[in-house]
Coordinates of C-alpha atoms in Angstrom, one line a residue:
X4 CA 168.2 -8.6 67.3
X5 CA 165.6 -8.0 69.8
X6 CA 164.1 -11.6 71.2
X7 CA 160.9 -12.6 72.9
X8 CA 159.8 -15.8 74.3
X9 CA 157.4 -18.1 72.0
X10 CA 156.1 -21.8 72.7
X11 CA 157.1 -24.3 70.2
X12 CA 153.5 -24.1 69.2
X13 CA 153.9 -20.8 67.4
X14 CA 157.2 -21.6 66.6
X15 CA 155.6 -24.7 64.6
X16 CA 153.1 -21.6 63.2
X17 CA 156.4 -19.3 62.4
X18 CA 158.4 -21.8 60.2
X19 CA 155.1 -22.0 58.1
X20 CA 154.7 -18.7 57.4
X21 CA 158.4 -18.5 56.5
X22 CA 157.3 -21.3 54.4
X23 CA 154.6 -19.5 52.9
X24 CA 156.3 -16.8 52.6
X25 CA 159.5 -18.0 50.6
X26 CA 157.2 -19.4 48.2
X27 CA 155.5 -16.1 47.6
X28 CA 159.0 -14.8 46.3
X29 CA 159.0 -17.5 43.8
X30 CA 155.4 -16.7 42.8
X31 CA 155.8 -12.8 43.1
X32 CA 159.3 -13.1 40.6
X33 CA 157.6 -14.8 37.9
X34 CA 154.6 -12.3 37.8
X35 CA 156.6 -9.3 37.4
X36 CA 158.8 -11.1 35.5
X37 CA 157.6 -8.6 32.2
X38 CA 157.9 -5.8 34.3
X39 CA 161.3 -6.0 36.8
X40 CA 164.0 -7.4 35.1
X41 CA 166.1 -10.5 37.2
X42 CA 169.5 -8.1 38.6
X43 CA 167.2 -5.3 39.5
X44 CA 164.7 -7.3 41.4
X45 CA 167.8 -9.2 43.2
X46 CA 169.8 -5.7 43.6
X47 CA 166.8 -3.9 45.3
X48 CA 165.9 -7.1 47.5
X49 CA 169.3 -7.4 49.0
X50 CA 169.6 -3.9 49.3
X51 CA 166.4 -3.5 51.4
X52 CA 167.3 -6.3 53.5
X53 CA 170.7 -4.8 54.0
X54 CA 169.0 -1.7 55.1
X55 CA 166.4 -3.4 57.3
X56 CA 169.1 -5.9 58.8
X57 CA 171.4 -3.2 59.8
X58 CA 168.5 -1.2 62.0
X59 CA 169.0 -4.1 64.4
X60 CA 172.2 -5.5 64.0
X61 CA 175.1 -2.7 63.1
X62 CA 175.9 -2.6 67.2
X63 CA 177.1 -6.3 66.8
X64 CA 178.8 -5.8 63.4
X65 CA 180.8 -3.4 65.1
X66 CA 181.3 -5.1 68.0
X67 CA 182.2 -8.8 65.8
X68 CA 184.5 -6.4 63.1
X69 CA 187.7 -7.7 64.0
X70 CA 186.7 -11.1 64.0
X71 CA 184.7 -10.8 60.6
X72 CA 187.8 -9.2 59.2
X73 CA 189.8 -12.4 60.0
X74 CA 187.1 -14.6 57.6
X75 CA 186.3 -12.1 54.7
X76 CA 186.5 -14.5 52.7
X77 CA 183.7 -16.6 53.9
X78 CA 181.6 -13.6 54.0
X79 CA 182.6 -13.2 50.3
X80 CA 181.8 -16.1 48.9
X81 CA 178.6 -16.5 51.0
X82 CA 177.5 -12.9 50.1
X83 CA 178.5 -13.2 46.1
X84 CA 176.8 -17.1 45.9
X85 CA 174.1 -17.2 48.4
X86 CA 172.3 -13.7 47.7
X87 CA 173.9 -11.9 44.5
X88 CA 174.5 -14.8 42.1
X89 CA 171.4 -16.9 43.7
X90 CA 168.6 -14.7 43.6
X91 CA 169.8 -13.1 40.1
X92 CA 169.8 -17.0 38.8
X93 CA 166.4 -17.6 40.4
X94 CA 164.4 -14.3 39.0
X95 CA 166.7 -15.1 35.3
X96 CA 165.2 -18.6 35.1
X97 CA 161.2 -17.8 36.3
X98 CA 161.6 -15.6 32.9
X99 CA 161.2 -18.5 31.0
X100 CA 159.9 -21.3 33.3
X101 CA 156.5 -21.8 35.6
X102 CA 156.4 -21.0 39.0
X103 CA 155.6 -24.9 39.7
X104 CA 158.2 -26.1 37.7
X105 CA 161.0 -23.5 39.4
X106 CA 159.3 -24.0 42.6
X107 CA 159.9 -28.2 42.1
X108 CA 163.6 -27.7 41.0
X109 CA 164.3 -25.7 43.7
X110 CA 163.0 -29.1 46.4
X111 CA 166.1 -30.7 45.2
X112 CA 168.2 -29.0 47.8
X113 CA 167.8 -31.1 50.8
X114 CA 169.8 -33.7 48.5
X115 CA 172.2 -31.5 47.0
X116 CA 173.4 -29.8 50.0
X117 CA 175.1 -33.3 51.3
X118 CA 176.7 -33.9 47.8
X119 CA 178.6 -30.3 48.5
X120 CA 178.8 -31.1 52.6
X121 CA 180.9 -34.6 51.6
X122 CA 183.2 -32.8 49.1
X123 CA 183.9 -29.7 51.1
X124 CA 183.2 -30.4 54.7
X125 CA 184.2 -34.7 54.4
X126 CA 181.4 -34.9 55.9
X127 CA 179.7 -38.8 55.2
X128 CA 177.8 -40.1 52.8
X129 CA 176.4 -43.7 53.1
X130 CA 175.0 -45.7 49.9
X131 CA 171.5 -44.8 51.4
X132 CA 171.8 -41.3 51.3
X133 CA 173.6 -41.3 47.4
X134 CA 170.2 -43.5 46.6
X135 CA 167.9 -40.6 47.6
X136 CA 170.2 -38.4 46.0
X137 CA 169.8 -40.4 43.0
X138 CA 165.8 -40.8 42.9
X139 CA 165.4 -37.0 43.6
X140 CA 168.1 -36.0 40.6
X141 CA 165.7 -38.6 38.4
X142 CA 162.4 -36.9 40.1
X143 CA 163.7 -33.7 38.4
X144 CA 164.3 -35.1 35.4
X145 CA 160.8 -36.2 35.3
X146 CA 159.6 -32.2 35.8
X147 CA 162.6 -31.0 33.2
X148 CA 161.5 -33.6 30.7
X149 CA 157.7 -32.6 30.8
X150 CA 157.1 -35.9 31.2
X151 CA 158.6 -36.8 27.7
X152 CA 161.1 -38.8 26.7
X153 CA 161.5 -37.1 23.1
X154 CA 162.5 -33.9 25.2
X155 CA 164.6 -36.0 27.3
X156 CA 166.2 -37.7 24.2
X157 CA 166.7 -34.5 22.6
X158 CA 167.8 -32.5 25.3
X159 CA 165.4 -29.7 24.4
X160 CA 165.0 -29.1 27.8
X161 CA 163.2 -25.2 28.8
X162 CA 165.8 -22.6 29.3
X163 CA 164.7 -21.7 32.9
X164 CA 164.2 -25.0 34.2
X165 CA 168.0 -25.7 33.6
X166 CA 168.8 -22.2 34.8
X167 CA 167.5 -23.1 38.0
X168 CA 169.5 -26.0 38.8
X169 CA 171.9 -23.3 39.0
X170 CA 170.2 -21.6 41.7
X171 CA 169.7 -24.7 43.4
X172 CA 173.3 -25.8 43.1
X173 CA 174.2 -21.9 44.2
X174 CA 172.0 -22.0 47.2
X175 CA 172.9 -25.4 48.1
X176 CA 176.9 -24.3 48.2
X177 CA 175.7 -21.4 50.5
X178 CA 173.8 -24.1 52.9
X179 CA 176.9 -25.6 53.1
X180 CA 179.1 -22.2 53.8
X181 CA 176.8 -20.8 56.3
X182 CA 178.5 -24.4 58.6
X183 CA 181.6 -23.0 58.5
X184 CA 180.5 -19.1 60.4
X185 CA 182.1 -18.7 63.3
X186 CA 180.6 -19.1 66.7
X187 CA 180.7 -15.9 68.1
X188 CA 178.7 -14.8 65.2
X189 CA 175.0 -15.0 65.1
X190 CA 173.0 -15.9 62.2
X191 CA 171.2 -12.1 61.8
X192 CA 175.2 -10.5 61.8
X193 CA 176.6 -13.6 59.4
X194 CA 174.0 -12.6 56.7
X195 CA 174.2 -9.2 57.3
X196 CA 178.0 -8.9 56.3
X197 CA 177.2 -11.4 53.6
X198 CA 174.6 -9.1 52.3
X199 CA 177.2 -6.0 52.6
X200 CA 179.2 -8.3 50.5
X201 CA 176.2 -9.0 47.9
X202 CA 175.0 -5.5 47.1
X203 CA 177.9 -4.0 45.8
X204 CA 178.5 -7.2 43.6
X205 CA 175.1 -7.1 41.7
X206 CA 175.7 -3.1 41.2
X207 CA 177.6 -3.2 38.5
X208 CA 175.3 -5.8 36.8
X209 CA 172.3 -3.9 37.9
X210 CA 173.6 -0.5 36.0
X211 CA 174.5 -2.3 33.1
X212 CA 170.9 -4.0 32.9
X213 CA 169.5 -1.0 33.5
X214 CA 171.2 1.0 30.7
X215 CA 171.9 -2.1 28.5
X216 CA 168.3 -4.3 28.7
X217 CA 165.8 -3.0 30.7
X218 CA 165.5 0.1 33.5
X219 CA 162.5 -0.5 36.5
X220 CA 159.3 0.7 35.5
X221 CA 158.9 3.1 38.9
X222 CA 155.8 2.8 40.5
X223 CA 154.0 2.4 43.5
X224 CA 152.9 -1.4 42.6
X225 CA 157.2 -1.7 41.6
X226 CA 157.9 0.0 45.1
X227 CA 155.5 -2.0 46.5
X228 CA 156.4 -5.5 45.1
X229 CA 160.4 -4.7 45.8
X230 CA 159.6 -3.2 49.8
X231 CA 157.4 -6.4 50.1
X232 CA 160.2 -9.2 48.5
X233 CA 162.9 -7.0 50.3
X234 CA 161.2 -6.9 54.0
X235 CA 158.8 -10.1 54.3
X236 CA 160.4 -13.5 52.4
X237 CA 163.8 -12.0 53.2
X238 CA 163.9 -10.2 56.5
X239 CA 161.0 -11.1 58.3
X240 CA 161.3 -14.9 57.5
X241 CA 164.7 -15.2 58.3
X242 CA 164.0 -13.0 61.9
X243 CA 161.0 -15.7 62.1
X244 CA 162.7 -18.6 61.1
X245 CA 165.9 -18.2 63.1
X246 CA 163.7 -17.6 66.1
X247 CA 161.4 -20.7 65.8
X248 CA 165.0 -22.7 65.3
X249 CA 166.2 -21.4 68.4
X250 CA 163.1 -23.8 70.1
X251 CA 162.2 -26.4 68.1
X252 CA 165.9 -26.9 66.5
X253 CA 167.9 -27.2 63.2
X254 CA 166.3 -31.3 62.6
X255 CA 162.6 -30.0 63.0
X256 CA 163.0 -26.7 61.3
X257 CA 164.6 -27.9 58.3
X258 CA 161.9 -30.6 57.5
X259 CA 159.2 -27.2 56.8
X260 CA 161.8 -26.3 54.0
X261 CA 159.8 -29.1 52.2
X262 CA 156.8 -26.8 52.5
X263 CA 158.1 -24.0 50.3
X264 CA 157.8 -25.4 46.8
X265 CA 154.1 -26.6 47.7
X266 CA 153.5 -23.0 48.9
X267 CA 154.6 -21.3 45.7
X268 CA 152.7 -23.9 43.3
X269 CA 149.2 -23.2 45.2
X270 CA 149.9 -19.5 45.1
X271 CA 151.0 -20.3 41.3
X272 CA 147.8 -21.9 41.0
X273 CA 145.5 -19.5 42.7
X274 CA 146.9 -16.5 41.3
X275 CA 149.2 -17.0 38.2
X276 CA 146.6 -19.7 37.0
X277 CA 149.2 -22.4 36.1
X278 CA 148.2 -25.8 35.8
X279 CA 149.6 -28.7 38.1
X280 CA 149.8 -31.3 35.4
X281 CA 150.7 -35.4 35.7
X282 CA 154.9 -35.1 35.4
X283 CA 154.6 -32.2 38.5
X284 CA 152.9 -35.2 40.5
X285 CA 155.0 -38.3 39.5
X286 CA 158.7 -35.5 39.5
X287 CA 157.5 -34.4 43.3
X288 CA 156.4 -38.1 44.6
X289 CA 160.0 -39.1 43.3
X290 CA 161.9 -35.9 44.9
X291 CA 159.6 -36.4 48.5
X292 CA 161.1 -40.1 48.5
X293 CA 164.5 -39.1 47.1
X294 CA 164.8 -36.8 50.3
X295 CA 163.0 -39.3 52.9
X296 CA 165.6 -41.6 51.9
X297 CA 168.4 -39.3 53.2
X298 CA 167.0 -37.7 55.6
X299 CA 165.4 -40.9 57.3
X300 CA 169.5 -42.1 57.0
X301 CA 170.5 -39.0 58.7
X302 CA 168.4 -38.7 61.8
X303 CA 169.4 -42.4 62.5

């Protein structure tokens, strides 16, 4: 991937337009989700990215292809769980949830992913950390429940909400995979592969929905929407984002993460016109100190 020099001002600037522009994917699935169905939208945005990705980085693939050979697997499981089954989760549930409320959810990762690092990785967990855990698991109980305790007594919970805890839990697992790529391989070639990995898995899926549920309506706003998800909160972020990492590092960078679920509620709110309502509020306040809990232990 090409590289050019930045200051850690507009590297500060990059990570929140990667910020803004991850939460645009959020907003932009759930208004077309009438229109695009979930496996399309997810086959055509990993497909695009592939394509895109591979402009710039199919000298190194070549170069790396022994090497990748020797961990297939990795690139397997981070291709099928971090880009097919994710984003096909993510688009399924904003069918029947809010952009705000998916959005929320998906702020529980910074808490999930060291729940997956201690089980897979053995990497540490002190009673600090499992508190923040805790409060940000009981912050989304808070945006699940609505804010009421008959929903949270019956368990009449909305069908997207809990769909997304599977996309969280699917992303989070890929956080933790993407620790395990092997040095010689740089971030743009890791996801690459992963991605040559992905396509092919949600083909299959994607003909069947097509024939079975629902075919893409073709058109130049479709085209436009799929070009847009496929080049800017997937290729262009992670080009930005990976840059901006490289100067301010991982610690700084991650903590603009935080910024994406805000980003998609006020684009929610400007241009879906959904409502941020009391339980968003109180669920976030308790997620934000959840996540200062273990990240405050972490970076001590």
């Amino acid at each position: 991937m090409p590289r050019f020099t930045i200051t850690p001002a507009v590297a500060y600037l990059m990570l929140c337009l990667c910020a803004l522009f991850w939460g645009s994917n959020i907003t932009l699935g759930r208004a077309v989700h009438a229109d695009i169905p979930p496996i399309a939208l997810a086959f055509w945005r990993n497909a695009v990215a592939l394509t895109a990705l591979l402009i710039f980085t199919h000298r190194d693939v070549a170069r790396h292809w022994p090497l990748m050979r020797a961990h297939w697997k990795l690139f397997a499981a981070s291709g099928v769980i971090g880009f097919a089954l994710f984003n096909a989760v993510m688009y399924s549930a904003l069918h029947t949830t809010t952009t705000i409320n998916a959005a929320l959810v998906m702020s529980l990762t910074p808490v999930i992913v060291p729940l997956f690092a201690y089980f897979m990785l053995q990497e540490g967990m002190t009673a600090r950390q499992a508190f923040g855990v805790f409060a940000s698991l009981l912050g989304v109980t808070v945006i699940l429940s609505r804010g009421d305790l008959d929903i949270l007594l019956g368990l009449r919970f909305v069908a997207g909400d809990v769909i997304m805890l599977i996309a969280v839990a699917a992303w989070s697992l890929y956080t933790v995979l993407v620790k395990l790529r092997p040095a010689p391989i740089d971030p743009y070639v890791f996801i690459t592969i992963s991605l040559c990995f992905a396509v092919p898995t949600l083909l299959p899926f994607y003909v069947w929905e097509t024939l079975a549920v629902q075919a893409v309506p073709w058109s130049a706003p479709t085209l436009a929407t799929i070009l847009y998800i496929g080049l800017v909160p997937t290729t262009l972020a992670l080009v930005l984002f990976n840059r901006a990492l490289d100067v301010v590092g991982p610690s700084r960078a991650g903590h603009f993460q935080h910024l994406v679920p805000v980003a998609a509620a006020l684009l929610a709110i400007l241009f879906l016109g959904e409502r941020l309502r009391e339980f968003h509020v109180v669920g976030t306040l308790v997620i934000a100190a959840g996540i200062w809990f273990a990240q405050r232990t972490r970076n001590t």
